[in-house]
PDB file of C-alpha atoms in Angstrom:
ATOM      1  CA  UNK W  21       4.692 -29.322  -0.460  1.00 73.00           C
ATOM      2  CA  UNK W  22       4.516 -32.964   0.383  1.00 79.00           C
ATOM      3  CA  UNK W  23       1.905 -34.163   2.313  1.00 82.00           C
ATOM      4  CA  UNK W  24       3.571 -35.575   5.050  1.00 81.00           C
ATOM      5  CA  UNK W  25       5.361 -32.093   5.480  1.00 80.00           C
ATOM      6  CA  UNK W  26       2.358 -30.382   5.119  1.00 86.00           C
ATOM      7  CA  UNK W  27       0.646 -32.294   8.086  1.00 86.00           C
ATOM      8  CA  UNK W  28       3.649 -31.380  10.301  1.00 82.00           C
ATOM      9  CA  UNK W  29       2.987 -27.781   9.267  1.00 83.00           C
ATOM     10  CA  UNK W  30      -0.718 -28.245  10.523  1.00 88.00           C
ATOM     11  CA  UNK W  31       0.534 -29.781  13.815  1.00 83.00           C
ATOM     12  CA  UNK W  32       2.920 -27.004  14.191  1.00 79.00           C
ATOM     13  CA  UNK W  33       0.275 -24.209  13.432  1.00 81.00           C
ATOM     14  CA  UNK W  34      -2.101 -25.538  15.634  1.00 84.00           C
ATOM     15  CA  UNK W  35       0.073 -25.670  18.374  1.00 77.00           C
ATOM     16  CA  UNK W  36       1.080 -22.024  18.106  1.00 76.00           C
ATOM     17  CA  UNK W  37      -2.076 -20.805  17.607  1.00 83.00           C
ATOM     18  CA  UNK W  38      -3.435 -22.459  20.981  1.00 82.00           C
ATOM     19  CA  UNK W  39      -0.435 -20.566  22.323  1.00 72.00           C
ATOM     20  CA  UNK W  40      -1.912 -17.891  24.615  1.00 71.00           C
ATOM     21  CA  UNK W  41      -0.251 -14.405  23.879  1.00 79.00           C
ATOM     22  CA  UNK W  42      -1.278 -10.657  22.709  1.00 82.00           C
ATOM     23  CA  UNK W  43      -3.635 -11.863  19.775  1.00 87.00           C
ATOM     24  CA  UNK W  44      -5.427 -14.436  21.775  1.00 87.00           C
ATOM     25  CA  UNK W  45      -6.036 -11.762  24.528  1.00 86.00           C
ATOM     26  CA  UNK W  46      -7.096  -9.117  21.721  1.00 89.00           C
ATOM     27  CA  UNK W  47      -9.577 -11.652  20.235  1.00 91.00           C
ATOM     28  CA  UNK W  48     -11.205 -12.475  23.585  1.00 89.00           C
ATOM     29  CA  UNK W  49     -11.363  -8.708  24.758  1.00 86.00           C
ATOM     30  CA  UNK W  50     -13.074  -7.817  21.330  1.00 90.00           C
ATOM     31  CA  UNK W  51     -15.506 -10.927  21.683  1.00 89.00           C
ATOM     32  CA  UNK W  52     -16.573  -9.572  24.972  1.00 83.00           C
ATOM     33  CA  UNK W  53     -16.855  -5.983  24.259  1.00 82.00           C
ATOM     34  CA  UNK W  54     -18.252  -6.124  20.666  1.00 85.00           C
ATOM     35  CA  UNK W  55     -19.547  -9.447  20.156  1.00 85.00           C
ATOM     36  CA  UNK W  56     -18.447 -12.767  18.618  1.00 89.00           C
ATOM     37  CA  UNK W  57     -19.255 -12.096  15.072  1.00 91.00           C
ATOM     38  CA  UNK W  58     -17.686  -8.846  14.769  1.00 91.00           C
ATOM     39  CA  UNK W  59     -14.437 -10.225  16.600  1.00 92.00           C
ATOM     40  CA  UNK W  60     -13.250 -11.518  13.052  1.00 95.00           C
ATOM     41  CA  UNK W  61     -12.464  -8.082  12.017  1.00 95.00           C
ATOM     42  CA  UNK W  62      -9.593  -7.921  14.886  1.00 94.00           C
ATOM     43  CA  UNK W  63      -8.401 -11.486  13.960  1.00 95.00           C
ATOM     44  CA  UNK W  64      -8.312 -10.334  10.334  1.00 96.00           C
ATOM     45  CA  UNK W  65      -6.021  -7.823  11.296  1.00 95.00           C
ATOM     46  CA  UNK W  66      -4.159  -9.964  13.346  1.00 94.00           C
ATOM     47  CA  UNK W  67      -3.628 -12.379  10.190  1.00 95.00           C
ATOM     48  CA  UNK W  68      -2.565  -9.464   7.956  1.00 95.00           C
ATOM     49  CA  UNK W  69       0.296  -8.742  10.372  1.00 93.00           C
ATOM     50  CA  UNK W  70       1.299 -12.335  10.546  1.00 91.00           C
ATOM     51  CA  UNK W  71       1.261 -12.463   6.506  1.00 92.00           C
ATOM     52  CA  UNK W  72       3.698  -9.326   6.800  1.00 91.00           C
ATOM     53  CA  UNK W  73       5.965 -11.040   8.893  1.00 89.00           C
ATOM     54  CA  UNK W  74       6.050 -13.872   6.868  1.00 88.00           C
ATOM     55  CA  UNK W  75       6.928 -11.726   3.817  1.00 87.00           C
ATOM     56  CA  UNK W  76       9.453  -9.920   5.695  1.00 84.00           C
ATOM     57  CA  UNK W  77      11.452 -13.356   6.638  1.00 81.00           C
ATOM     58  CA  UNK W  78      10.819 -14.699   3.078  1.00 80.00           C
ATOM     59  CA  UNK W  79      12.358 -11.326   1.941  1.00 81.00           C
ATOM     60  CA  UNK W  80      15.634 -12.072   4.544  1.00 75.00           C
ATOM     61  CA  UNK W  81      14.635  -8.894   6.435  1.00 66.00           C
ATOM     62  CA  UNK W  82      14.023 -11.073   9.344  1.00 62.00           C
ATOM     63  CA  UNK W  83      17.807 -11.779   9.485  1.00 65.00           C
ATOM     64  CA  UNK W  84      18.695  -8.193   9.408  1.00 66.00           C
ATOM     65  CA  UNK W  85      16.156  -7.469  12.479  1.00 63.00           C
ATOM     66  CA  UNK W  86      17.194 -10.657  14.346  1.00 64.00           C
ATOM     67  CA  UNK W  87      21.363  -9.173  13.959  1.00 71.00           C
ATOM     68  CA  UNK W  88      20.617  -6.002  15.093  1.00 74.00           C
ATOM     69  CA  UNK W  89      20.107  -5.737  18.592  1.00 77.00           C
ATOM     70  CA  UNK W  90      19.186  -1.919  18.647  1.00 77.00           C
ATOM     71  CA  UNK W  91      16.550  -2.754  15.796  1.00 71.00           C
ATOM     72  CA  UNK W  92      14.914  -5.606  17.816  1.00 68.00           C
ATOM     73  CA  UNK W  93      14.796  -3.622  21.036  1.00 74.00           C
ATOM     74  CA  UNK W  94      13.498  -0.325  19.430  1.00 78.00           C
ATOM     75  CA  UNK W  95      10.452  -2.367  17.714  1.00 67.00           C
ATOM     76  CA  UNK W  96      10.165  -4.662  20.914  1.00 68.00           C
ATOM     77  CA  UNK W  97       9.693  -1.674  23.510  1.00 78.00           C
ATOM     78  CA  UNK W  98       7.771  -0.055  20.776  1.00 75.00           C
ATOM     79  CA  UNK W  99       5.191  -3.050  21.042  1.00 67.00           C
ATOM     80  CA  UNK W 100       5.353  -3.480  24.442  1.00 73.00           C
ATOM     81  CA  UNK W 101       4.498   0.263  24.989  1.00 80.00           C
ATOM     82  CA  UNK W 102       1.630  -0.196  22.638  1.00 72.00           C
ATOM     83  CA  UNK W 103       0.228  -3.170  24.511  1.00 71.00           C
ATOM     84  CA  UNK W 104       0.297  -1.447  27.952  1.00 79.00           C
ATOM     85  CA  UNK W 105      -1.265   1.678  26.089  1.00 79.00           C
ATOM     86  CA  UNK W 106      -4.129  -0.659  24.946  1.00 73.00           C
ATOM     87  CA  UNK W 107      -4.386  -2.021  28.704  1.00 75.00           C
ATOM     88  CA  UNK W 108      -4.550   1.192  30.587  1.00 83.00           C
ATOM     89  CA  UNK W 109      -7.016   2.540  28.242  1.00 77.00           C
ATOM     90  CA  UNK W 110      -9.445  -0.534  28.186  1.00 71.00           C
ATOM     91  CA  UNK W 111      -8.969  -0.687  32.134  1.00 77.00           C
ATOM     92  CA  UNK W 112     -10.020   2.992  32.586  1.00 77.00           C
ATOM     93  CA  UNK W 113     -13.072   2.775  29.885  1.00 70.00           C
ATOM     94  CA  UNK W 114     -16.424   3.437  31.240  1.00 67.00           C
ATOM     95  CA  UNK W 115     -19.182   0.379  30.769  1.00 57.00           C
ATOM     96  CA  UNK W 116     -21.399   0.818  27.969  1.00 52.00           C
ATOM     97  CA  UNK W 117     -25.080   1.239  28.012  1.00 47.00           C
ATOM     98  CA  UNK W 118     -26.580  -2.362  28.777  1.00 43.00           C
ATOM     99  CA  UNK W 119     -25.236  -5.452  26.552  1.00 44.00           C
ATOM    100  CA  UNK W 120     -24.823  -5.182  22.599  1.00 45.00           C
ATOM    101  CA  UNK W 121     -25.796  -7.540  20.266  1.00 44.00           C
ATOM    102  CA  UNK W 122     -24.261 -11.034  20.121  1.00 53.00           C
ATOM    103  CA  UNK W 123     -23.078 -10.945  23.529  1.00 52.00           C
ATOM    104  CA  UNK W 124     -21.118  -7.863  23.138  1.00 56.00           C
ATOM    105  CA  UNK W 125     -21.244  -5.183  26.268  1.00 52.00           C
ATOM    106  CA  UNK W 126     -22.052  -1.693  25.234  1.00 55.00           C
ATOM    107  CA  UNK W 127     -21.695   0.095  21.885  1.00 62.00           C
ATOM    108  CA  UNK W 128     -19.698  -1.921  19.496  1.00 72.00           C
ATOM    109  CA  UNK W 129     -16.026  -0.852  18.459  1.00 81.00           C
ATOM    110  CA  UNK W 130     -15.820   0.332  14.522  1.00 89.00           C
ATOM    111  CA  UNK W 131     -14.345  -2.195  12.388  1.00 91.00           C
ATOM    112  CA  UNK W 132     -11.396  -0.114  11.217  1.00 92.00           C
ATOM    113  CA  UNK W 133     -10.467   0.374  14.824  1.00 92.00           C
ATOM    114  CA  UNK W 134     -10.837  -3.265  15.580  1.00 94.00           C
ATOM    115  CA  UNK W 135      -8.784  -4.243  12.331  1.00 96.00           C
ATOM    116  CA  UNK W 136      -6.130  -1.573  13.017  1.00 94.00           C
ATOM    117  CA  UNK W 137      -5.358  -2.932  16.694  1.00 92.00           C
ATOM    118  CA  UNK W 138      -5.377  -6.414  15.575  1.00 93.00           C
ATOM    119  CA  UNK W 139      -3.107  -5.355  13.063  1.00 94.00           C
ATOM    120  CA  UNK W 140      -0.519  -3.388  15.354  1.00 91.00           C
ATOM    121  CA  UNK W 141      -0.982  -5.909  18.121  1.00 87.00           C
ATOM    122  CA  UNK W 142       0.946  -8.598  15.937  1.00 86.00           C
ATOM    123  CA  UNK W 143       2.991  -6.523  13.703  1.00 86.00           C
ATOM    124  CA  UNK W 144       4.861  -4.667  16.584  1.00 80.00           C
ATOM    125  CA  UNK W 145       5.986  -8.137  18.273  1.00 75.00           C
ATOM    126  CA  UNK W 146       9.700  -8.342  16.849  1.00 69.00           C
ATOM    127  CA  UNK W 147       9.762 -11.745  18.397  1.00 66.00           C
ATOM    128  CA  UNK W 148       7.339 -12.996  15.682  1.00 73.00           C
ATOM    129  CA  UNK W 149       9.665 -12.056  13.057  1.00 74.00           C
ATOM    130  CA  UNK W 150      12.439 -13.963  14.751  1.00 69.00           C
ATOM    131  CA  UNK W 151       9.822 -17.126  15.426  1.00 73.00           C
ATOM    132  CA  UNK W 152       8.885 -17.258  11.710  1.00 77.00           C
ATOM    133  CA  UNK W 153      12.605 -17.176  11.121  1.00 74.00           C
ATOM    134  CA  UNK W 154      13.414 -20.045  12.923  1.00 69.00           C
ATOM    135  CA  UNK W 155      10.049 -21.706  11.827  1.00 73.00           C
ATOM    136  CA  UNK W 156       9.413 -21.077   8.177  1.00 74.00           C
ATOM    137  CA  UNK W 157      12.682 -22.765   7.099  1.00 73.00           C
ATOM    138  CA  UNK W 158      11.366 -26.166   8.706  1.00 74.00           C
ATOM    139  CA  UNK W 159       8.736 -26.244   5.966  1.00 78.00           C
ATOM    140  CA  UNK W 160      10.446 -25.004   2.748  1.00 77.00           C
ATOM    141  CA  UNK W 161      12.540 -26.775   0.632  1.00 78.00           C
ATOM    142  CA  UNK W 162      15.318 -24.504  -0.898  1.00 72.00           C
ATOM    143  CA  UNK W 163      15.821 -26.929  -3.920  1.00 72.00           C
ATOM    144  CA  UNK W 164      12.064 -26.588  -5.228  1.00 80.00           C
ATOM    145  CA  UNK W 165      10.204 -23.345  -6.545  1.00 82.00           C
ATOM    146  CA  UNK W 166       9.837 -20.996  -3.217  1.00 77.00           C
ATOM    147  CA  UNK W 167       6.657 -18.828  -4.326  1.00 83.00           C
ATOM    148  CA  UNK W 168       4.187 -21.684  -4.034  1.00 86.00           C
ATOM    149  CA  UNK W 169       5.850 -23.221  -0.890  1.00 84.00           C
ATOM    150  CA  UNK W 170       5.477 -19.649   0.791  1.00 87.00           C
ATOM    151  CA  UNK W 171       1.991 -19.448  -0.345  1.00 90.00           C
ATOM    152  CA  UNK W 172       0.824 -22.983   0.904  1.00 91.00           C
ATOM    153  CA  UNK W 173       2.802 -22.092   4.314  1.00 90.00           C
ATOM    154  CA  UNK W 174       0.962 -18.668   4.672  1.00 91.00           C
ATOM    155  CA  UNK W 175      -2.643 -19.998   3.533  1.00 94.00           C
ATOM    156  CA  UNK W 176      -2.173 -23.248   5.931  1.00 93.00           C
ATOM    157  CA  UNK W 177      -1.007 -20.996   9.024  1.00 91.00           C
ATOM    158  CA  UNK W 178      -3.466 -18.081   8.453  1.00 93.00           C
ATOM    159  CA  UNK W 179      -6.375 -20.617   8.256  1.00 95.00           C
ATOM    160  CA  UNK W 180      -5.604 -22.578  11.209  1.00 93.00           C
ATOM    161  CA  UNK W 181      -5.291 -19.220  13.406  1.00 92.00           C
ATOM    162  CA  UNK W 182      -8.150 -17.815  12.079  1.00 95.00           C
ATOM    163  CA  UNK W 183     -10.254 -20.778  13.373  1.00 95.00           C
ATOM    164  CA  UNK W 184      -8.390 -21.424  16.549  1.00 92.00           C
ATOM    165  CA  UNK W 185      -9.266 -17.788  17.379  1.00 93.00           C
ATOM    166  CA  UNK W 186     -12.449 -17.288  16.275  1.00 92.00           C
ATOM    167  CA  UNK W 187     -14.059 -20.729  17.323  1.00 93.00           C
ATOM    168  CA  UNK W 188     -11.881 -21.320  20.465  1.00 89.00           C
ATOM    169  CA  UNK W 189     -10.777 -17.926  21.997  1.00 89.00           C
ATOM    170  CA  UNK W 190     -13.655 -15.538  20.883  1.00 91.00           C
ATOM    171  CA  UNK W 191     -15.990 -18.645  21.730  1.00 89.00           C
ATOM    172  CA  UNK W 192     -14.632 -19.104  25.368  1.00 86.00           C
ATOM    173  CA  UNK W 193     -14.999 -15.456  25.771  1.00 84.00           C
ATOM    174  CA  UNK W 194     -18.635 -15.468  24.384  1.00 77.00           C
ATOM    175  CA  UNK W 195     -19.374 -17.820  26.951  1.00 71.00           C
ATOM    176  CA  UNK W 196     -17.922 -15.505  29.450  1.00 69.00           C
ATOM    177  CA  UNK W 197     -19.697 -12.602  28.571  1.00 61.00           C
ATOM    178  CA  UNK W 198     -22.988 -14.239  29.444  1.00 60.00           C
ATOM    179  CA  UNK W 199     -21.593 -14.115  32.815  1.00 54.00           C
ATOM    180  CA  UNK W 200     -20.320 -10.630  32.930  1.00 54.00           C
ATOM    181  CA  UNK W 201     -23.604  -8.940  31.527  1.00 56.00           C
ATOM    182  CA  UNK W 202     -24.427  -5.499  32.814  1.00 57.00           C
ATOM    183  CA  UNK W 203     -22.558  -2.325  33.913  1.00 61.00           C
ATOM    184  CA  UNK W 204     -20.842  -4.129  36.908  1.00 64.00           C
ATOM    185  CA  UNK W 205     -20.008  -7.110  34.251  1.00 62.00           C
ATOM    186  CA  UNK W 206     -18.610  -4.798  31.726  1.00 64.00           C
ATOM    187  CA  UNK W 207     -16.247  -3.118  34.260  1.00 70.00           C
ATOM    188  CA  UNK W 208     -14.923  -6.382  35.482  1.00 70.00           C
ATOM    189  CA  UNK W 209     -14.178  -7.169  31.785  1.00 67.00           C
ATOM    190  CA  UNK W 210     -12.655  -4.247  31.000  1.00 70.00           C
ATOM    191  CA  UNK W 211     -10.343  -4.234  34.103  1.00 76.00           C
ATOM    192  CA  UNK W 212      -9.250  -8.069  33.639  1.00 73.00           C
ATOM    193  CA  UNK W 213      -8.349  -7.819  29.864  1.00 67.00           C
ATOM    194  CA  UNK W 214      -6.617  -4.376  30.640  1.00 75.00           C
ATOM    195  CA  UNK W 215      -4.588  -5.990  33.120  1.00 80.00           C
ATOM    196  CA  UNK W 216      -3.977  -8.867  30.459  1.00 72.00           C
ATOM    197  CA  UNK W 217      -2.959  -6.406  28.033  1.00 69.00           C
ATOM    198  CA  UNK W 218      -0.553  -4.460  30.461  1.00 79.00           C
ATOM    199  CA  UNK W 219       0.828  -7.998  31.672  1.00 78.00           C
ATOM    200  CA  UNK W 220       1.838  -9.195  28.081  1.00 68.00           C
ATOM    201  CA  UNK W 221       3.057  -6.012  26.988  1.00 71.00           C
ATOM    202  CA  UNK W 222       5.625  -5.711  30.628  1.00 77.00           C
ATOM    203  CA  UNK W 223       6.453  -9.507  29.583  1.00 71.00           C
ATOM    204  CA  UNK W 224       7.408  -8.595  26.113  1.00 63.00           C
ATOM    205  CA  UNK W 225       9.781  -5.717  27.181  1.00 71.00           C
ATOM    206  CA  UNK W 226      11.399  -7.764  29.994  1.00 73.00           C
ATOM    207  CA  UNK W 227      11.917 -11.050  28.392  1.00 62.00           C
ATOM    208  CA  UNK W 228      14.869 -11.586  26.035  1.00 54.00           C
TER     209      UNK W 228
END
């Protein structure tokens, strides 16, 4: 991939990662409830989903999803329902005893659970497939070997998203966590992020 094209990819990747969405909400929620360091596991789950989206688009399956309304809607509503479920569950969660290590409130969530939720939050968003279907071809030259180009694209997008999620969204949430320590603060965090998850889920369901 030429340097000029790669730099354009970096710029686009940064803008995409800084755009708030379900992944950012999930990252901030993890940072405030389980700590900044442990939030990386949810971020890695989100990146695994991102890689799956890229593979799906590269394999041409994305065209099928984008061109099949009922399949697209089925995935879209399933993703929206999952986000609403996460929101309601977090909204109703009782505050844990005290403040956990690394700024997290209460008992940290197990790593597999954080990774799985991050994976599902991004994986059940069919708009991501459609987006990558439009995004990826801009940075791939069909007259050159594709495997290497897709590898560079995936590595670049994942690296940028990890840095933005961990060092911007998780760090921002870490600072807010210090202001919401204690049982009352934990309850506020759960209600705020529970509401955000529900809001993102509703938007995903109603936007076309």
